[in-house]
Tab-separated table of C-alpha atoms in Angstrom:
chain	number	residue	atom	x	y	z
X	1	MET	CA	-2.756	-0.206	-203.891
X	2	GLY	CA	-5.422	-2.074	-201.934
X	3	SER	CA	-3.334	-5.254	-201.948
X	4	LEU	CA	-0.376	-3.419	-200.396
X	5	ALA	CA	-2.616	-2.223	-197.549
X	6	ALA	CA	-3.988	-5.746	-197.101
X	7	ALA	CA	-0.469	-7.208	-197.025
X	8	THR	CA	0.627	-4.655	-194.422
X	9	THR	CA	-2.433	-5.394	-192.300
X	10	GLU	CA	-1.812	-9.154	-192.525
X	11	LYS	CA	1.823	-8.609	-191.519
X	12	ASP	CA	0.708	-6.475	-188.553
X	13	ILE	CA	-1.871	-9.066	-187.439
X	14	ARG	CA	0.806	-11.787	-187.430
X	15	ALA	CA	3.501	-9.704	-185.712
X	16	GLY	CA	5.097	-11.598	-182.828
X	17	ALA	CA	3.632	-14.932	-183.915
X	18	GLU	CA	4.961	-18.370	-183.098
X	19	ILE	CA	5.107	-20.054	-186.524
X	20	ILE	CA	5.403	-23.796	-187.061
X	21	TYR	CA	6.312	-25.452	-190.365
X	22	GLY	CA	6.063	-29.045	-191.546
X	23	ALA	CA	3.120	-31.434	-191.766
X	24	GLU	CA	3.687	-33.415	-188.566
X	25	GLU	CA	4.673	-30.407	-186.452
X	26	CYS	CA	1.671	-28.372	-187.675
X	27	TYR	CA	-0.730	-31.265	-187.106
X	28	ASN	CA	0.552	-31.784	-183.541
X	29	HIS	CA	0.362	-28.031	-182.867
X	30	SER	CA	-3.234	-27.807	-184.121
X	31	MET	CA	-4.316	-30.824	-182.042
X	32	GLU	CA	-2.686	-29.361	-178.910
X	33	LEU	CA	-4.407	-26.024	-179.557
X	34	LEU	CA	-7.843	-27.630	-179.989
X	35	LYS	CA	-7.354	-29.636	-176.789
X	36	ALA	CA	-6.207	-26.545	-174.843
X	37	LEU	CA	-9.311	-24.662	-176.024
X	38	GLY	CA	-11.597	-27.519	-174.949
X	39	PHE	CA	-12.564	-28.798	-178.423
X	40	PRO	CA	-12.476	-32.456	-179.499
X	41	GLU	CA	-9.625	-33.294	-181.909
X	42	GLY	CA	-11.934	-34.219	-184.776
X	43	VAL	CA	-13.638	-30.830	-185.077
X	44	MET	CA	-10.948	-29.474	-187.464
X	45	PRO	CA	-9.655	-32.429	-189.502
X	46	LEU	CA	-7.255	-30.403	-191.644
X	47	LYS	CA	-5.024	-32.363	-194.023
X	48	ASN	CA	-1.483	-31.769	-195.268
X	49	LEU	CA	-0.778	-28.717	-193.133
X	50	ASP	CA	2.421	-26.902	-194.011
X	51	GLU	CA	2.209	-23.849	-191.731
X	52	ALA	CA	0.483	-22.952	-188.474
X	53	GLY	CA	0.797	-19.845	-186.378
X	54	LEU	CA	-0.330	-18.360	-183.092
X	55	VAL	CA	-0.085	-14.802	-181.789
X	56	ARG	CA	-0.487	-15.376	-178.048
X	57	GLU	CA	-0.970	-11.671	-177.321
X	58	THR	CA	-4.134	-11.402	-179.487
X	59	GLY	CA	-5.247	-15.040	-179.816
X	60	TYR	CA	-4.954	-14.914	-183.605
X	61	VAL	CA	-4.275	-18.323	-185.189
X	62	TRP	CA	-3.921	-19.615	-188.716
X	63	MET	CA	-3.408	-22.967	-190.349
X	64	LYS	CA	-2.372	-23.401	-193.975
X	65	GLN	CA	-2.828	-26.625	-195.882
X	66	LYS	CA	-1.610	-27.504	-199.372
X	67	ALA	CA	-5.111	-27.679	-200.881
X	68	PRO	CA	-8.732	-27.116	-199.827
X	69	TYR	CA	-10.262	-30.119	-198.082
X	70	GLU	CA	-13.848	-31.330	-197.769
X	71	HIS	CA	-14.852	-33.589	-194.901
X	72	PHE	CA	-18.126	-35.367	-194.195
X	73	PHE	CA	-18.905	-35.660	-190.489
X	74	LYS	CA	-20.939	-38.831	-190.078
X	75	GLY	CA	-21.951	-37.969	-186.516
X	76	THR	CA	-23.585	-34.695	-187.625
X	77	ASN	CA	-24.483	-35.657	-191.208
X	78	THR	CA	-22.706	-32.480	-192.343
X	79	LYS	CA	-20.206	-31.729	-195.107
X	80	VAL	CA	-17.599	-29.057	-194.310
X	81	ARG	CA	-15.079	-27.372	-196.607
X	82	TYR	CA	-11.767	-26.067	-195.271
X	83	ASP	CA	-9.964	-23.560	-197.529
X	84	THR	CA	-6.188	-23.597	-197.949
X	85	GLU	CA	-5.999	-21.153	-195.037
X	86	VAL	CA	-8.188	-21.200	-191.927
X	87	THR	CA	-7.933	-18.300	-189.458
X	88	ALA	CA	-9.583	-17.373	-186.165
X	89	TYR	CA	-9.201	-15.526	-182.904
X	90	VAL	CA	-9.192	-18.004	-180.038
X	91	GLU	CA	-9.944	-17.933	-176.338
X	92	ASN	CA	-10.856	-20.685	-173.912
X	93	GLY	CA	-13.759	-22.652	-175.382
X	94	LYS	CA	-14.209	-20.394	-178.402
X	95	MET	CA	-12.954	-19.672	-181.919
X	96	LYS	CA	-14.381	-16.451	-183.361
X	97	LYS	CA	-13.974	-14.293	-186.489
X	98	MET	CA	-13.224	-17.534	-188.327
X	99	THR	CA	-12.387	-17.549	-192.032
X	100	GLY	CA	-11.883	-20.452	-194.408
X	101	VAL	CA	-14.565	-22.814	-193.025
X	102	LYS	CA	-17.895	-23.447	-194.786
X	103	SER	CA	-20.688	-25.899	-194.066
X	104	ARG	CA	-22.939	-27.348	-196.747
X	105	GLN	CA	-26.558	-26.511	-195.930
X	106	MET	CA	-29.015	-27.775	-198.522
X	107	LEU	CA	-27.509	-26.493	-201.803
X	108	LEU	CA	-25.434	-23.653	-200.325
X	109	TRP	CA	-22.002	-23.368	-198.728
X	110	VAL	CA	-22.482	-21.259	-195.586
X	111	PRO	CA	-19.426	-19.620	-193.943
X	112	ILE	CA	-18.899	-20.582	-190.297
X	113	VAL	CA	-17.629	-17.593	-188.313
X	114	GLU	CA	-17.634	-18.933	-184.763
X	115	MET	CA	-17.606	-22.154	-182.810
X	116	SER	CA	-17.797	-22.565	-179.073
X	117	VAL	CA	-17.963	-25.304	-176.477
X	118	GLU	CA	-21.210	-25.435	-174.504
X	119	GLU	CA	-20.979	-27.260	-171.167
X	120	LYS	CA	-18.162	-29.504	-172.541
X	121	GLU	CA	-20.767	-31.767	-174.138
X	122	LYS	CA	-21.881	-29.699	-177.125
X	123	ILE	CA	-20.268	-27.547	-179.773
X	124	TYR	CA	-22.158	-24.562	-181.136
X	125	PHE	CA	-21.436	-23.355	-184.689
X	126	LYS	CA	-22.526	-19.889	-185.818
X	127	SER	CA	-22.872	-18.846	-189.454
X	128	VAL	CA	-22.121	-15.484	-191.009
X	129	VAL	CA	-25.846	-14.579	-190.858
X	130	GLY	CA	-25.948	-15.232	-187.106
X	131	ILE	CA	-27.866	-18.499	-187.253
X	132	GLY	CA	-26.308	-21.335	-185.301
X	133	ARG	CA	-26.559	-24.995	-184.538
X	134	SER	CA	-25.289	-27.259	-181.739
X	135	PHE	CA	-23.923	-30.780	-182.044
X	136	PRO	CA	-22.716	-33.257	-179.409
X	137	ALA	CA	-18.932	-33.080	-178.975
X	138	SER	CA	-18.866	-36.880	-179.165
X	139	ALA	CA	-19.908	-36.679	-182.844
X	140	PHE	CA	-16.476	-35.224	-183.658
X	141	ALA	CA	-14.504	-37.510	-181.337
X	142	ASP	CA	-16.106	-40.529	-183.028
X	143	ASP	CA	-14.948	-39.184	-186.402
X	144	VAL	CA	-11.304	-39.191	-185.255
X	145	LYS	CA	-11.605	-42.796	-184.063
X	146	ALA	CA	-13.057	-43.853	-187.437
X	147	GLU	CA	-10.186	-42.173	-189.327
X	148	SER	CA	-7.626	-43.853	-187.045
X	149	VAL	CA	-9.166	-47.272	-187.733
X	150	GLU	CA	-9.134	-46.587	-191.503
X	151	ALA	CA	-5.457	-45.527	-191.399
X	152	VAL	CA	-4.458	-48.705	-189.533
X	153	ALA	CA	-6.467	-50.883	-191.936
X	154	ASN	CA	-4.705	-49.414	-195.000
């Protein structure tokens, strides 16, 4: 019975959503969204997206990929895991109530629940326990450039 209530709630949350399907369309949509929010493209390097959605009225977004993905950010020396579905509520310069994103800290995977742009030069990440950390935005932009060079080389 609990799953029926959860399904109804999920359906309600996504009511009125703009939904995009297909890898290229979803990738372009997610990059446009990050740019509109003020984040660098490389901050959410999701792979093989097959669905993305946005409820403009509430700011609720989701991105589904075919499989979980782990990414090592060289500029921050941090490993991040993205589940098959990543969700958040967005507003200018902020993603909050995030699900599906975890950062490797020492031996533990710590859920990231919020990220925000600070003065356009830094990105602040907040964990589920309320502890946060800032990184230069350029650390994520550099990651995108490195991936582009690798793709061209292969």
